Amino acid sequence: MNAPVRMPKLIKGATGDWEVVIGMEVHAQVSSNAKLFSGASTEFGGDPNDHVSLVDAAMPGMLPVINEECVRQAIRTGLGLKAQINLRSVFDRKNYFYPDLPQGYQISQFKDPIVGEGVLTIDLENGAQVEVGIERLHLEQDAGKSLHDQHPTMSFVDLNRSGVALMEIVSRPDLRSSEEAKAYVTKLRSILRYLGTCDGDMEKGSLRADVNVSVRRPGEGLGTRCEIKNVNSIRFIGQAIEYEARRQIGILEDGGVIDQETRLFDPGKGETRSMRSKEEAHDYRYFPDPDLLPLVFPQELVDDLAAHLPELPDEKKARFINVLGLPAYDAGLLVADKDTADYFEAALNAGGGKRDAKAVANWIMGDISAYANSVSKAVSQTFITPEQVAGIVDLIGEGVISGKIAKDVLAIMVEEQGGDPRAIVEARGMKQVTDTGAIEKAVDEIIAANPDKVAQAQAKPTLAGWFVGQVMKATGGKANPQAVNELVKARLGL
Amino acid sequence: MSVDATTVRRIAHLSRIAVSDADVPHLEDELNSILAFVEQLGQIDVSGVEPLTSAMAMTMRLRADEVTDGGYAAKVVANAPVSEDNFFLVPKVVE
């Protein structure tokens, strides 16, 4: 069998095919208690300017002191991206004016970032894998927030986010479709969540992407790119790329040229538009921040963090396939979200039990997920515990109930928002009847009551199914279908 | 290294400093004389010398990840020309 390969995705234009080339700059908020250079809280949604120190407000004479946990989080993330960790890095000032940037510059890293080149592997729909190059990861400060809709002539500025640590993670232009770009952000978010270095909550702005898009004829050099700023959902990333690629193709096919510019995605209209005002500000006049010495740490710190890194999605998936024997598809689905993967393993190992991994996976990805979706929750957030899933799987495995009855057991649990599957089965007499005597009795009664059907079935054996159905009905669905089938055939002499 | 009138206007704009056309020529001269003064440093041979980042042999101090500051919004906005409900108010800036 050949391994699935990455299929080129070309966009049809009026004059031929085009290839889209995408690179991403993802801003991920570092999970930490305090800000990058001050002791103010990073908590989301405080009262205006409540999580602000005089450092964050850039009061004269205030000096930044770096938060060691933010440094560790950046190193962990670098390790998770299999990247070069730079034992010496430098903070620079990126100068621009905006009301939510009180310093008049952002402390960032320009020439010497804390993390260098790495790689992230994405899984495509058809099972193919693509390695996306990571160019760098650097630490920088977030800006404050401006509200423009509170007043006719004034903007309101809240500095609570000002100074919160961000990791800017820059990819190589290795992505070739909106699907790949979405898979990249999804995978990156998954890794960050596994590492615990960013909560990945796009609704709260913890993760946002600047998307660089250009188009070219297949095989040609890179075209001029446009940068779509601050796209804050994975769906919008896809829409923005689709729109932007078509826009650029339209211009090129009409004989025009692409202006390299910064654009904004408008989710309401589903289109991108130019942010001309950003252009002249691009001269950031970076220089090393004289308030901060170079950031230097020993290799031992990196080694120590590496030794305590959790199992990441790729490794977990490989283990689920190779050790637990799950199909690649199932393993991929289960590991995408760390909580779901943990839930699966808790169900698999509950009570020290030995149960079939595929059976547990089927229940979690099937009925349990269906219920979770119906209440808009993740599997791990539902009332159903991994132990309860294990209980259902065990009851089926032991032949106590059939898969069909198990669905009824789950329905009762949902109805009552709890309950031990075994106790439910006991209390409601839902046990599968494996006692042949009882099944024989039911079979005999139905055969005796329906002599005409017996004659028909003996002429046409496929009609035996009718008897099986009647017996199942008579036993309240609790008879073992296999046993009923065999008995009916024997009694009818088929 | 030297600057011309266009560069002077550009730097002034990037720094949000209002510079009238009348001021440009003498600012150009002043900046060029400052640059010429600094350029004397180029006479020193520093090949093989590591850049000095601190007068003392020390690396950067780090702080523990603890919330030790904030919670005084009124103090933060105390010097703002205009504020409301502890927000800073600035002339409207919209993209």
XYZ file of C-alpha atoms in Angstrom, chain A residues 32-34 37-40 48-50 52-54 59 65-69 97 99 147-148 151-159 275 277 280 283 285 292-295, chain B residues 10-11 13-16 53-54 58-73 75-77 79 82 84-95:
82
model
C 1.332 32.721 33.186
C 0.007 34.399 36.323
C 1.834 37.683 35.855
C 7.865 42.348 32.528
C 5.655 43.307 35.492
C 3.870 41.768 38.460
C 0.355 42.661 37.258
C -10.713 48.704 33.219
C -7.016 49.267 33.985
C -7.237 47.107 37.103
C -2.092 47.344 35.246
C 1.141 48.204 37.016
C 3.000 51.465 36.544
C 5.157 55.690 33.730
C 11.979 42.794 34.940
C 11.354 39.586 33.020
C 9.055 36.824 34.328
C 10.989 33.539 34.499
C 7.906 31.402 33.854
C 2.625 55.098 17.993
C -2.948 54.930 21.945
C -12.908 50.627 22.388
C -14.200 52.856 19.616
C -18.245 57.782 22.589
C -18.797 59.889 19.428
C -15.363 61.501 19.334
C -13.197 59.616 21.826
C -11.684 56.131 22.013
C -11.547 54.341 25.378
C -8.251 52.671 26.251
C -7.881 49.781 28.695
C -4.323 48.585 29.401
C -5.365 48.971 5.997
C -2.717 53.545 7.510
C 3.898 54.056 6.691
C 9.412 51.528 9.753
C 13.350 51.323 13.902
C 17.135 44.804 29.433
C 20.283 42.708 29.407
C 20.477 39.793 26.979
C 18.462 36.797 28.164
C 10.159 61.229 7.863
C 11.800 60.821 11.274
C 6.576 62.103 11.348
C 7.465 58.670 12.764
C 8.179 60.357 16.102
C 4.951 62.368 15.896
C 25.969 44.842 27.134
C 26.624 45.782 30.742
C 25.999 39.936 35.161
C 23.115 38.321 33.360
C 19.522 39.485 33.415
C 17.611 39.065 36.655
C 14.316 37.209 36.446
C 11.166 37.623 38.513
C 8.976 34.852 39.928
C 5.610 34.354 38.212
C 3.560 35.946 40.973
C 0.937 38.678 40.879
C 2.456 41.422 43.014
C 1.233 44.566 41.329
C -1.842 46.298 39.899
C -5.258 46.863 41.410
C -4.936 50.654 41.411
C -6.704 51.756 38.233
C -3.739 55.782 40.178
C -2.948 54.564 36.654
C -5.278 57.103 35.021
C -2.463 61.915 35.173
C -9.303 62.811 30.080
C -13.893 57.990 32.428
C -14.698 54.900 34.524
C -10.927 54.353 34.812
C -10.501 54.178 31.023
C -8.060 56.520 29.302
C -9.920 58.659 26.772
C -8.091 59.700 23.618
C -9.201 61.372 20.379
C -10.926 58.700 18.298
C -8.624 56.462 16.290
C -10.402 54.082 13.954
C -9.105 51.949 11.128
